[in-house]
Amino acid sequence: MSRYFLYHSIGTFPGKAAQMSDALGRFSQVWSAEDDGQWPAALAERQSFIDAWRGVIDAQEGSMTTAENVTTALYSLIGGLPADRLRGKRVLVAADCFPSLHFLLAGIAPRFGFTLDTVPFRQGEGWVRDDDFIAHWREDVGLALLTFVSSTTSHRVDVDRLAAHGHAMGSIVGVDITQGVGVAPFSVSGGDIDFVVSTSLKWLCGASGAGVLYVRPDLLTDCQPELRGWFSQENPFSWDLDKFQYAGDARRFDHGTPAILASVASLPGINWVMERGIDAIRANNLGAAHKIIGRAKDLGWKIASPLDDNERGGSVMLTLPSTIEPPAVISALRAEEIYCDARGSTMRLSPGVVTSESAVDELFNALERIVPTGKTRSA
């Protein structure tokens, strides 16, 4: 057990190193064999990864594929939509969305002919309220991208409420579940979510490069991705240059030769999470989160995350005072083998299953030495 509070960055579980090493070692043996079995084995591993992800979010067979990251997954989806779904309409996002996705949407808006509308924060607040998002969401919204859990405040949106509203508006509804999947329950089985983008890196305890894209089957059949290649075809081994045909399932969002190693490296973590159960993981996380909140309140520290468990993901964020240099605080904690990080003045704390029961007290005892208590009082 350790003083590890970085599940919002890289998730881990007991025995992770050995299980990843074993999975990659077995793959290395297959890939290095002097026979013709490499690709059948590799594609089977990739499919096992996809099937595991289907179990995580209750997705239908043929509705998911891999992507390098959430940004490429979103681009692939948007590039596959019929032109009239977005041209002349608004694409709606919240100001606390993951910046990479906002950078992408802002850059491609002129070419795809949509207006990017970013729902702002209320004065003095750190996350966008669901009520405000809905107030901006009218029938001229072609697509809305929801952020399941914010990476800077751990605010968790009410996906069911927002998706139902989007369905009523006739919008395409997508959800970036990166910061919440694996520690908070999420499912696409309700039917109002049109697509999902995510990675396996964080609470699912996987590796970088193991992104995924889910597309609802009846939307999927309308999509003709512009980012396409030989693996997008119904028959990837068709060499007829004049008879390209999209695959009938989510494989149409594939393109060139797929990466395999990230899937192999990530499957042990996903399997561990599903075997342990998200409810059990959430209960463990909440115990530590409540202790963080209690210690912060006792010291009068400003908490930058929702206090309601139903409105918060797996992290608890604290606001450092303006007189403190966050890198210096993080460095001082690292010297005591306590691991967390900061975004600006926001300290991010994400306890998981390897975080020891005593780690929260050890963290706050260290913070009281590093950051004078009087300087951390909230206004």
PDB file of C-alpha atoms in Angstrom, residues 111-348:
ATOM      1  CA  ARG A 111     -14.351  23.282 -42.243  1.00  0.00           C
ATOM      2  CA  PHE A 112     -17.383  21.368 -40.978  1.00  0.00           C
ATOM      3  CA  GLY A 113     -19.517  24.504 -40.916  1.00  0.00           C
ATOM      4  CA  PHE A 114     -20.642  24.503 -37.287  1.00  0.00           C
ATOM      5  CA  THR A 115     -20.393  27.113 -34.535  1.00  0.00           C
ATOM      6  CA  LEU A 116     -18.682  26.023 -31.345  1.00  0.00           C
ATOM      7  CA  ASP A 117     -20.682  27.197 -28.319  1.00  0.00           C
ATOM      8  CA  THR A 118     -18.903  26.870 -24.970  1.00  0.00           C
ATOM      9  CA  VAL A 119     -21.208  27.069 -21.947  1.00  0.00           C
ATOM     10  CA  PRO A 120     -19.434  29.341 -19.425  1.00  0.00           C
ATOM     11  CA  PHE A 121     -18.924  29.099 -15.680  1.00  0.00           C
ATOM     12  CA  ARG A 122     -21.046  31.226 -13.401  1.00  0.00           C
ATOM     13  CA  GLN A 123     -19.115  34.000 -11.728  1.00  0.00           C
ATOM     14  CA  GLY A 124     -16.810  32.559  -9.065  1.00  0.00           C
ATOM     15  CA  GLU A 125     -17.709  28.910  -9.769  1.00  0.00           C
ATOM     16  CA  GLY A 126     -15.391  26.132 -10.931  1.00  0.00           C
ATOM     17  CA  TRP A 127     -17.687  23.878 -12.934  1.00  0.00           C
ATOM     18  CA  VAL A 128     -20.537  24.339 -15.393  1.00  0.00           C
ATOM     19  CA  ARG A 129     -23.923  23.606 -13.894  1.00  0.00           C
ATOM     20  CA  ASP A 130     -26.200  21.106 -15.624  1.00  0.00           C
ATOM     21  CA  ASP A 131     -29.012  23.687 -15.557  1.00  0.00           C
ATOM     22  CA  ASP A 132     -26.855  26.136 -17.498  1.00  0.00           C
ATOM     23  CA  PHE A 133     -25.874  23.505 -20.045  1.00  0.00           C
ATOM     24  CA  ILE A 134     -29.542  22.685 -20.632  1.00  0.00           C
ATOM     25  CA  ALA A 135     -30.420  26.394 -20.914  1.00  0.00           C
ATOM     26  CA  HIS A 136     -27.971  26.659 -23.838  1.00  0.00           C
ATOM     27  CA  TRP A 137     -29.201  23.446 -25.435  1.00  0.00           C
ATOM     28  CA  ARG A 138     -31.881  24.151 -28.001  1.00  0.00           C
ATOM     29  CA  GLU A 139     -32.984  22.521 -31.257  1.00  0.00           C
ATOM     30  CA  ASP A 140     -30.216  24.198 -33.275  1.00  0.00           C
ATOM     31  CA  VAL A 141     -27.574  22.124 -31.441  1.00  0.00           C
ATOM     32  CA  GLY A 142     -26.378  19.488 -33.868  1.00  0.00           C
ATOM     33  CA  LEU A 143     -24.065  17.794 -31.387  1.00  0.00           C
ATOM     34  CA  ALA A 144     -23.399  18.160 -27.675  1.00  0.00           C
ATOM     35  CA  LEU A 145     -20.314  16.739 -26.005  1.00  0.00           C
ATOM     36  CA  LEU A 146     -20.765  16.039 -22.290  1.00  0.00           C
ATOM     37  CA  THR A 147     -17.872  15.703 -19.866  1.00  0.00           C
ATOM     38  CA  PHE A 148     -18.815  12.912 -17.465  1.00  0.00           C
ATOM     39  CA  VAL A 149     -16.324  14.043 -14.810  1.00  0.00           C
ATOM     40  CA  SER A 150     -14.263  17.231 -14.930  1.00  0.00           C
ATOM     41  CA  SER A 151     -10.486  16.832 -14.736  1.00  0.00           C
ATOM     42  CA  THR A 152     -10.097  20.041 -12.729  1.00  0.00           C
ATOM     43  CA  THR A 153     -12.921  19.858 -10.159  1.00  0.00           C
ATOM     44  CA  SER A 154     -14.160  16.238 -10.315  1.00  0.00           C
ATOM     45  CA  HIS A 155     -17.667  17.563 -10.925  1.00  0.00           C
ATOM     46  CA  ARG A 156     -19.875  14.776 -12.299  1.00  0.00           C
ATOM     47  CA  VAL A 157     -22.750  15.647 -14.590  1.00  0.00           C
ATOM     48  CA  ASP A 158     -26.163  13.976 -14.554  1.00  0.00           C
ATOM     49  CA  VAL A 159     -25.669  12.112 -17.828  1.00  0.00           C
ATOM     50  CA  ASP A 160     -29.163  10.599 -17.894  1.00  0.00           C
ATOM     51  CA  ARG A 161     -30.852  13.976 -17.480  1.00  0.00           C
ATOM     52  CA  LEU A 162     -28.665  15.730 -20.027  1.00  0.00           C
ATOM     53  CA  ALA A 163     -28.848  12.930 -22.591  1.00  0.00           C
ATOM     54  CA  ALA A 164     -32.636  12.769 -22.322  1.00  0.00           C
ATOM     55  CA  HIS A 165     -32.825  16.507 -22.986  1.00  0.00           C
ATOM     56  CA  GLY A 166     -30.510  16.137 -25.963  1.00  0.00           C
ATOM     57  CA  HIS A 167     -32.631  13.333 -27.359  1.00  0.00           C
ATOM     58  CA  ALA A 168     -35.673  15.599 -27.115  1.00  0.00           C
ATOM     59  CA  MET A 169     -33.786  18.355 -28.968  1.00  0.00           C
ATOM     60  CA  GLY A 170     -32.845  15.969 -31.782  1.00  0.00           C
ATOM     61  CA  SER A 171     -29.123  16.443 -31.096  1.00  0.00           C
ATOM     62  CA  ILE A 172     -26.312  13.924 -31.333  1.00  0.00           C
ATOM     63  CA  VAL A 173     -25.203  13.305 -27.743  1.00  0.00           C
ATOM     64  CA  GLY A 174     -21.613  12.288 -26.993  1.00  0.00           C
ATOM     65  CA  VAL A 175     -19.900  11.726 -23.657  1.00  0.00           C
ATOM     66  CA  ASP A 176     -16.215  11.888 -22.734  1.00  0.00           C
ATOM     67  CA  ILE A 177     -16.057   9.429 -19.828  1.00  0.00           C
ATOM     68  CA  THR A 178     -12.267   9.447 -19.392  1.00  0.00           C
ATOM     69  CA  GLN A 179     -12.069  10.833 -15.841  1.00  0.00           C
ATOM     70  CA  GLY A 180     -14.960   8.818 -14.394  1.00  0.00           C
ATOM     71  CA  VAL A 181     -15.121   5.388 -15.988  1.00  0.00           C
ATOM     72  CA  GLY A 182     -13.984   2.684 -13.601  1.00  0.00           C
ATOM     73  CA  VAL A 183     -14.793   4.585 -10.413  1.00  0.00           C
ATOM     74  CA  ALA A 184     -18.352   5.795 -11.100  1.00  0.00           C
ATOM     75  CA  PRO A 185     -21.150   3.786 -12.744  1.00  0.00           C
ATOM     76  CA  PHE A 186     -21.786   4.502 -16.426  1.00  0.00           C
ATOM     77  CA  SER A 187     -23.822   2.696 -19.073  1.00  0.00           C
ATOM     78  CA  VAL A 188     -24.980   3.329 -22.638  1.00  0.00           C
ATOM     79  CA  SER A 189     -27.880   0.900 -22.268  1.00  0.00           C
ATOM     80  CA  GLY A 190     -30.433   3.685 -21.730  1.00  0.00           C
ATOM     81  CA  GLY A 191     -30.362   4.529 -25.432  1.00  0.00           C
ATOM     82  CA  ASP A 192     -30.036   8.349 -25.335  1.00  0.00           C
ATOM     83  CA  ILE A 193     -26.220   8.384 -25.709  1.00  0.00           C
ATOM     84  CA  ASP A 194     -25.057   8.383 -29.326  1.00  0.00           C
ATOM     85  CA  PHE A 195     -21.323   8.057 -28.867  1.00  0.00           C
ATOM     86  CA  VAL A 196     -18.648   7.745 -26.199  1.00  0.00           C
ATOM     87  CA  VAL A 197     -14.944   8.547 -26.246  1.00  0.00           C
ATOM     88  CA  SER A 198     -12.494   7.465 -23.562  1.00  0.00           C
ATOM     89  CA  THR A 199      -9.110   6.077 -22.674  1.00  0.00           C
ATOM     90  CA  SER A 200      -8.073   3.149 -20.502  1.00  0.00           C
ATOM     91  CA  LEU A 201      -5.315   5.024 -18.718  1.00  0.00           C
ATOM     92  CA  LYS A 202      -6.862   6.277 -15.492  1.00  0.00           C
ATOM     93  CA  TRP A 203      -9.318   4.461 -13.199  1.00  0.00           C
ATOM     94  CA  LEU A 204      -9.293   1.449 -15.537  1.00  0.00           C
ATOM     95  CA  CYS A 205      -5.564   1.077 -14.787  1.00  0.00           C
ATOM     96  CA  GLY A 206      -4.436   0.658 -18.406  1.00  0.00           C
ATOM     97  CA  ALA A 207      -1.756   2.137 -20.648  1.00  0.00           C
ATOM     98  CA  SER A 208      -1.609   5.240 -22.811  1.00  0.00           C
ATOM     99  CA  GLY A 209      -2.681   4.786 -26.417  1.00  0.00           C
ATOM    100  CA  ALA A 210      -5.583   2.507 -25.484  1.00  0.00           C
ATOM    101  CA  GLY A 211      -8.491   4.764 -26.402  1.00  0.00           C
ATOM    102  CA  VAL A 212     -11.947   3.657 -27.485  1.00  0.00           C
ATOM    103  CA  LEU A 213     -14.899   4.898 -29.523  1.00  0.00           C
ATOM    104  CA  TYR A 214     -18.467   3.709 -29.017  1.00  0.00           C
ATOM    105  CA  VAL A 215     -21.114   4.624 -31.590  1.00  0.00           C
ATOM    106  CA  ARG A 216     -24.800   3.748 -31.224  1.00  0.00           C
ATOM    107  CA  PRO A 217     -25.605   1.188 -33.957  1.00  0.00           C
ATOM    108  CA  ASP A 218     -28.354   3.161 -35.713  1.00  0.00           C
ATOM    109  CA  LEU A 219     -26.096   6.247 -35.890  1.00  0.00           C
ATOM    110  CA  LEU A 220     -23.114   4.145 -36.894  1.00  0.00           C
ATOM    111  CA  THR A 221     -24.750   2.972 -40.127  1.00  0.00           C
ATOM    112  CA  ASP A 222     -25.176   6.617 -41.228  1.00  0.00           C
ATOM    113  CA  CYS A 223     -21.475   7.376 -40.766  1.00  0.00           C
ATOM    114  CA  GLN A 224     -18.871   7.290 -43.510  1.00  0.00           C
ATOM    115  CA  PRO A 225     -15.609   8.284 -41.797  1.00  0.00           C
ATOM    116  CA  GLU A 226     -13.239  10.344 -43.910  1.00  0.00           C
ATOM    117  CA  LEU A 227     -10.339   8.960 -41.880  1.00  0.00           C
ATOM    118  CA  ARG A 228     -10.430   5.514 -43.422  1.00  0.00           C
ATOM    119  CA  GLY A 229      -8.112   2.797 -44.666  1.00  0.00           C
ATOM    120  CA  TRP A 230      -7.842  -0.891 -45.369  1.00  0.00           C
ATOM    121  CA  PHE A 231      -9.113  -1.862 -41.901  1.00  0.00           C
ATOM    122  CA  SER A 232     -12.278   0.230 -42.447  1.00  0.00           C
ATOM    123  CA  GLN A 233     -13.503  -2.241 -45.027  1.00  0.00           C
ATOM    124  CA  GLU A 234     -15.957  -5.084 -44.605  1.00  0.00           C
ATOM    125  CA  ASN A 235     -13.157  -7.253 -45.963  1.00  0.00           C
ATOM    126  CA  PRO A 236      -9.803  -5.706 -44.956  1.00  0.00           C
ATOM    127  CA  PHE A 237      -8.032  -7.945 -47.440  1.00  0.00           C
ATOM    128  CA  SER A 238      -9.887  -6.603 -50.468  1.00  0.00           C
ATOM    129  CA  TRP A 239      -7.288  -5.077 -52.775  1.00  0.00           C
ATOM    130  CA  ASP A 240      -9.780  -3.784 -55.369  1.00  0.00           C
ATOM    131  CA  LEU A 241      -9.088  -0.041 -55.426  1.00  0.00           C
ATOM    132  CA  ASP A 242     -12.460   0.793 -56.982  1.00  0.00           C
ATOM    133  CA  LYS A 243     -14.700  -1.244 -54.680  1.00  0.00           C
ATOM    134  CA  PHE A 244     -14.131   0.132 -51.194  1.00  0.00           C
ATOM    135  CA  GLN A 245     -16.957  -0.839 -48.844  1.00  0.00           C
ATOM    136  CA  TYR A 246     -17.283   0.260 -45.220  1.00  0.00           C
ATOM    137  CA  ALA A 247     -17.579  -2.439 -42.594  1.00  0.00           C
ATOM    138  CA  GLY A 248     -21.102  -2.842 -41.282  1.00  0.00           C
ATOM    139  CA  ASP A 249     -20.089  -2.321 -37.661  1.00  0.00           C
ATOM    140  CA  ALA A 250     -17.750  -0.033 -35.691  1.00  0.00           C
ATOM    141  CA  ARG A 251     -14.797  -1.335 -37.676  1.00  0.00           C
ATOM    142  CA  ARG A 252     -15.685   1.337 -40.236  1.00  0.00           C
ATOM    143  CA  PHE A 253     -14.028   3.806 -37.827  1.00  0.00           C
ATOM    144  CA  ASP A 254     -10.756   1.916 -38.131  1.00  0.00           C
ATOM    145  CA  HIS A 255      -8.292   3.103 -40.767  1.00  0.00           C
ATOM    146  CA  GLY A 256      -4.709   1.898 -41.167  1.00  0.00           C
ATOM    147  CA  THR A 257      -3.064  -1.054 -39.461  1.00  0.00           C
ATOM    148  CA  PRO A 258      -4.231  -0.946 -35.822  1.00  0.00           C
ATOM    149  CA  ALA A 259      -1.936  -0.624 -32.828  1.00  0.00           C
ATOM    150  CA  ILE A 260      -2.037  -3.682 -30.584  1.00  0.00           C
ATOM    151  CA  LEU A 261       0.425  -3.220 -27.722  1.00  0.00           C
ATOM    152  CA  ALA A 262      -1.654  -0.645 -25.817  1.00  0.00           C
ATOM    153  CA  SER A 263      -4.638  -3.001 -25.863  1.00  0.00           C
ATOM    154  CA  VAL A 264      -2.515  -5.905 -24.619  1.00  0.00           C
ATOM    155  CA  ALA A 265      -1.010  -3.784 -21.843  1.00  0.00           C
ATOM    156  CA  SER A 266      -4.400  -2.402 -20.766  1.00  0.00           C
ATOM    157  CA  LEU A 267      -6.460  -5.584 -20.665  1.00  0.00           C
ATOM    158  CA  PRO A 268      -5.141  -6.762 -17.248  1.00  0.00           C
ATOM    159  CA  GLY A 269      -6.263  -3.511 -15.623  1.00  0.00           C
ATOM    160  CA  ILE A 270      -9.735  -3.564 -17.181  1.00  0.00           C
ATOM    161  CA  ASN A 271     -10.199  -7.198 -16.199  1.00  0.00           C
ATOM    162  CA  TRP A 272      -9.054  -6.435 -12.640  1.00  0.00           C
ATOM    163  CA  VAL A 273     -11.551  -3.561 -12.344  1.00  0.00           C
ATOM    164  CA  MET A 274     -14.438  -5.651 -13.650  1.00  0.00           C
ATOM    165  CA  GLU A 275     -13.558  -8.611 -11.435  1.00  0.00           C
ATOM    166  CA  ARG A 276     -13.359  -6.427  -8.340  1.00  0.00           C
ATOM    167  CA  GLY A 277     -16.503  -4.522  -9.328  1.00  0.00           C
ATOM    168  CA  ILE A 278     -17.011  -0.806  -9.813  1.00  0.00           C
ATOM    169  CA  ASP A 279     -19.318  -0.632  -6.777  1.00  0.00           C
ATOM    170  CA  ALA A 280     -16.547  -1.990  -4.540  1.00  0.00           C
ATOM    171  CA  ILE A 281     -13.986   0.339  -6.101  1.00  0.00           C
ATOM    172  CA  ARG A 282     -16.341   3.279  -5.579  1.00  0.00           C
ATOM    173  CA  ALA A 283     -16.938   2.355  -1.937  1.00  0.00           C
ATOM    174  CA  ASN A 284     -13.187   2.189  -1.296  1.00  0.00           C
ATOM    175  CA  ASN A 285     -12.662   5.516  -3.047  1.00  0.00           C
ATOM    176  CA  LEU A 286     -15.469   7.233  -1.133  1.00  0.00           C
ATOM    177  CA  GLY A 287     -13.997   6.198   2.202  1.00  0.00           C
ATOM    178  CA  ALA A 288     -10.754   7.995   1.402  1.00  0.00           C
ATOM    179  CA  ALA A 289     -12.521  10.924  -0.285  1.00  0.00           C
ATOM    180  CA  HIS A 290     -14.669  11.536   2.804  1.00  0.00           C
ATOM    181  CA  LYS A 291     -11.542  11.552   4.933  1.00  0.00           C
ATOM    182  CA  ILE A 292      -9.875  14.087   2.612  1.00  0.00           C
ATOM    183  CA  ILE A 293     -12.949  16.323   2.761  1.00  0.00           C
ATOM    184  CA  GLY A 294     -13.153  16.011   6.537  1.00  0.00           C
ATOM    185  CA  ARG A 295      -9.495  16.900   7.080  1.00  0.00           C
ATOM    186  CA  ALA A 296      -9.740  19.813   4.637  1.00  0.00           C
ATOM    187  CA  LYS A 297     -12.839  21.162   6.400  1.00  0.00           C
ATOM    188  CA  ASP A 298     -11.193  20.862   9.808  1.00  0.00           C
ATOM    189  CA  LEU A 299      -8.320  23.007   8.566  1.00  0.00           C
ATOM    190  CA  GLY A 300     -10.596  25.480   6.795  1.00  0.00           C
ATOM    191  CA  TRP A 301      -9.118  24.636   3.402  1.00  0.00           C
ATOM    192  CA  LYS A 302     -11.036  25.498   0.268  1.00  0.00           C
ATOM    193  CA  ILE A 303     -12.478  22.414  -1.460  1.00  0.00           C
ATOM    194  CA  ALA A 304     -12.811  22.872  -5.227  1.00  0.00           C
ATOM    195  CA  SER A 305     -14.960  19.759  -5.794  1.00  0.00           C
ATOM    196  CA  PRO A 306     -18.655  19.097  -5.101  1.00  0.00           C
ATOM    197  CA  LEU A 307     -19.329  17.771  -1.613  1.00  0.00           C
ATOM    198  CA  ASP A 308     -22.294  15.654  -2.751  1.00  0.00           C
ATOM    199  CA  ASP A 309     -21.032  12.156  -3.637  1.00  0.00           C
ATOM    200  CA  ASN A 310     -23.546  11.939  -6.498  1.00  0.00           C
ATOM    201  CA  GLU A 311     -22.065  15.069  -8.086  1.00  0.00           C
ATOM    202  CA  ARG A 312     -18.399  14.106  -7.702  1.00  0.00           C
ATOM    203  CA  GLY A 313     -16.137  11.646  -9.485  1.00  0.00           C
ATOM    204  CA  GLY A 314     -13.261   9.857  -7.809  1.00  0.00           C
ATOM    205  CA  SER A 315     -11.088  12.892  -7.112  1.00  0.00           C
ATOM    206  CA  VAL A 316     -11.166  15.661  -4.515  1.00  0.00           C
ATOM    207  CA  MET A 317      -9.549  18.950  -5.480  1.00  0.00           C
ATOM    208  CA  LEU A 318      -8.209  21.578  -3.087  1.00  0.00           C
ATOM    209  CA  THR A 319      -7.409  25.198  -3.919  1.00  0.00           C
ATOM    210  CA  LEU A 320      -3.956  26.335  -2.877  1.00  0.00           C
ATOM    211  CA  PRO A 321      -3.588  29.963  -1.762  1.00  0.00           C
ATOM    212  CA  SER A 322      -2.247  32.452  -4.290  1.00  0.00           C
ATOM    213  CA  THR A 323       0.859  33.026  -2.165  1.00  0.00           C
ATOM    214  CA  ILE A 324       1.953  29.397  -2.615  1.00  0.00           C
ATOM    215  CA  GLU A 325       3.837  27.983  -5.607  1.00  0.00           C
ATOM    216  CA  PRO A 326       2.064  24.698  -6.480  1.00  0.00           C
ATOM    217  CA  PRO A 327       5.164  23.035  -8.037  1.00  0.00           C
ATOM    218  CA  ALA A 328       7.041  23.619  -4.806  1.00  0.00           C
ATOM    219  CA  VAL A 329       4.271  21.965  -2.778  1.00  0.00           C
ATOM    220  CA  ILE A 330       4.094  18.964  -5.112  1.00  0.00           C
ATOM    221  CA  SER A 331       7.889  18.646  -5.040  1.00  0.00           C
ATOM    222  CA  ALA A 332       7.974  18.775  -1.242  1.00  0.00           C
ATOM    223  CA  LEU A 333       5.315  16.077  -1.020  1.00  0.00           C
ATOM    224  CA  ARG A 334       7.209  13.947  -3.525  1.00  0.00           C
ATOM    225  CA  ALA A 335      10.263  14.161  -1.296  1.00  0.00           C
ATOM    226  CA  GLU A 336       8.137  12.469   1.386  1.00  0.00           C
ATOM    227  CA  GLU A 337       6.931   9.856  -1.139  1.00  0.00           C
ATOM    228  CA  ILE A 338       3.430  11.339  -1.324  1.00  0.00           C
ATOM    229  CA  TYR A 339       2.261  11.591  -4.918  1.00  0.00           C
ATOM    230  CA  CYS A 340      -0.354  13.984  -6.309  1.00  0.00           C
ATOM    231  CA  ASP A 341      -0.317  16.858  -8.809  1.00  0.00           C
ATOM    232  CA  ALA A 342      -1.703  20.331  -9.467  1.00  0.00           C
ATOM    233  CA  ARG A 343      -3.309  22.201 -12.345  1.00  0.00           C
ATOM    234  CA  GLY A 344      -2.660  25.857 -11.661  1.00  0.00           C
ATOM    235  CA  SER A 345      -3.627  26.463  -8.043  1.00  0.00           C
ATOM    236  CA  THR A 346      -5.783  23.310  -7.917  1.00  0.00           C
ATOM    237  CA  MET A 347      -4.279  20.334  -6.105  1.00  0.00           C
ATOM    238  CA  ARG A 348      -5.740  17.058  -7.419  1.00  0.00           C
TER     239      ARG A 348
END
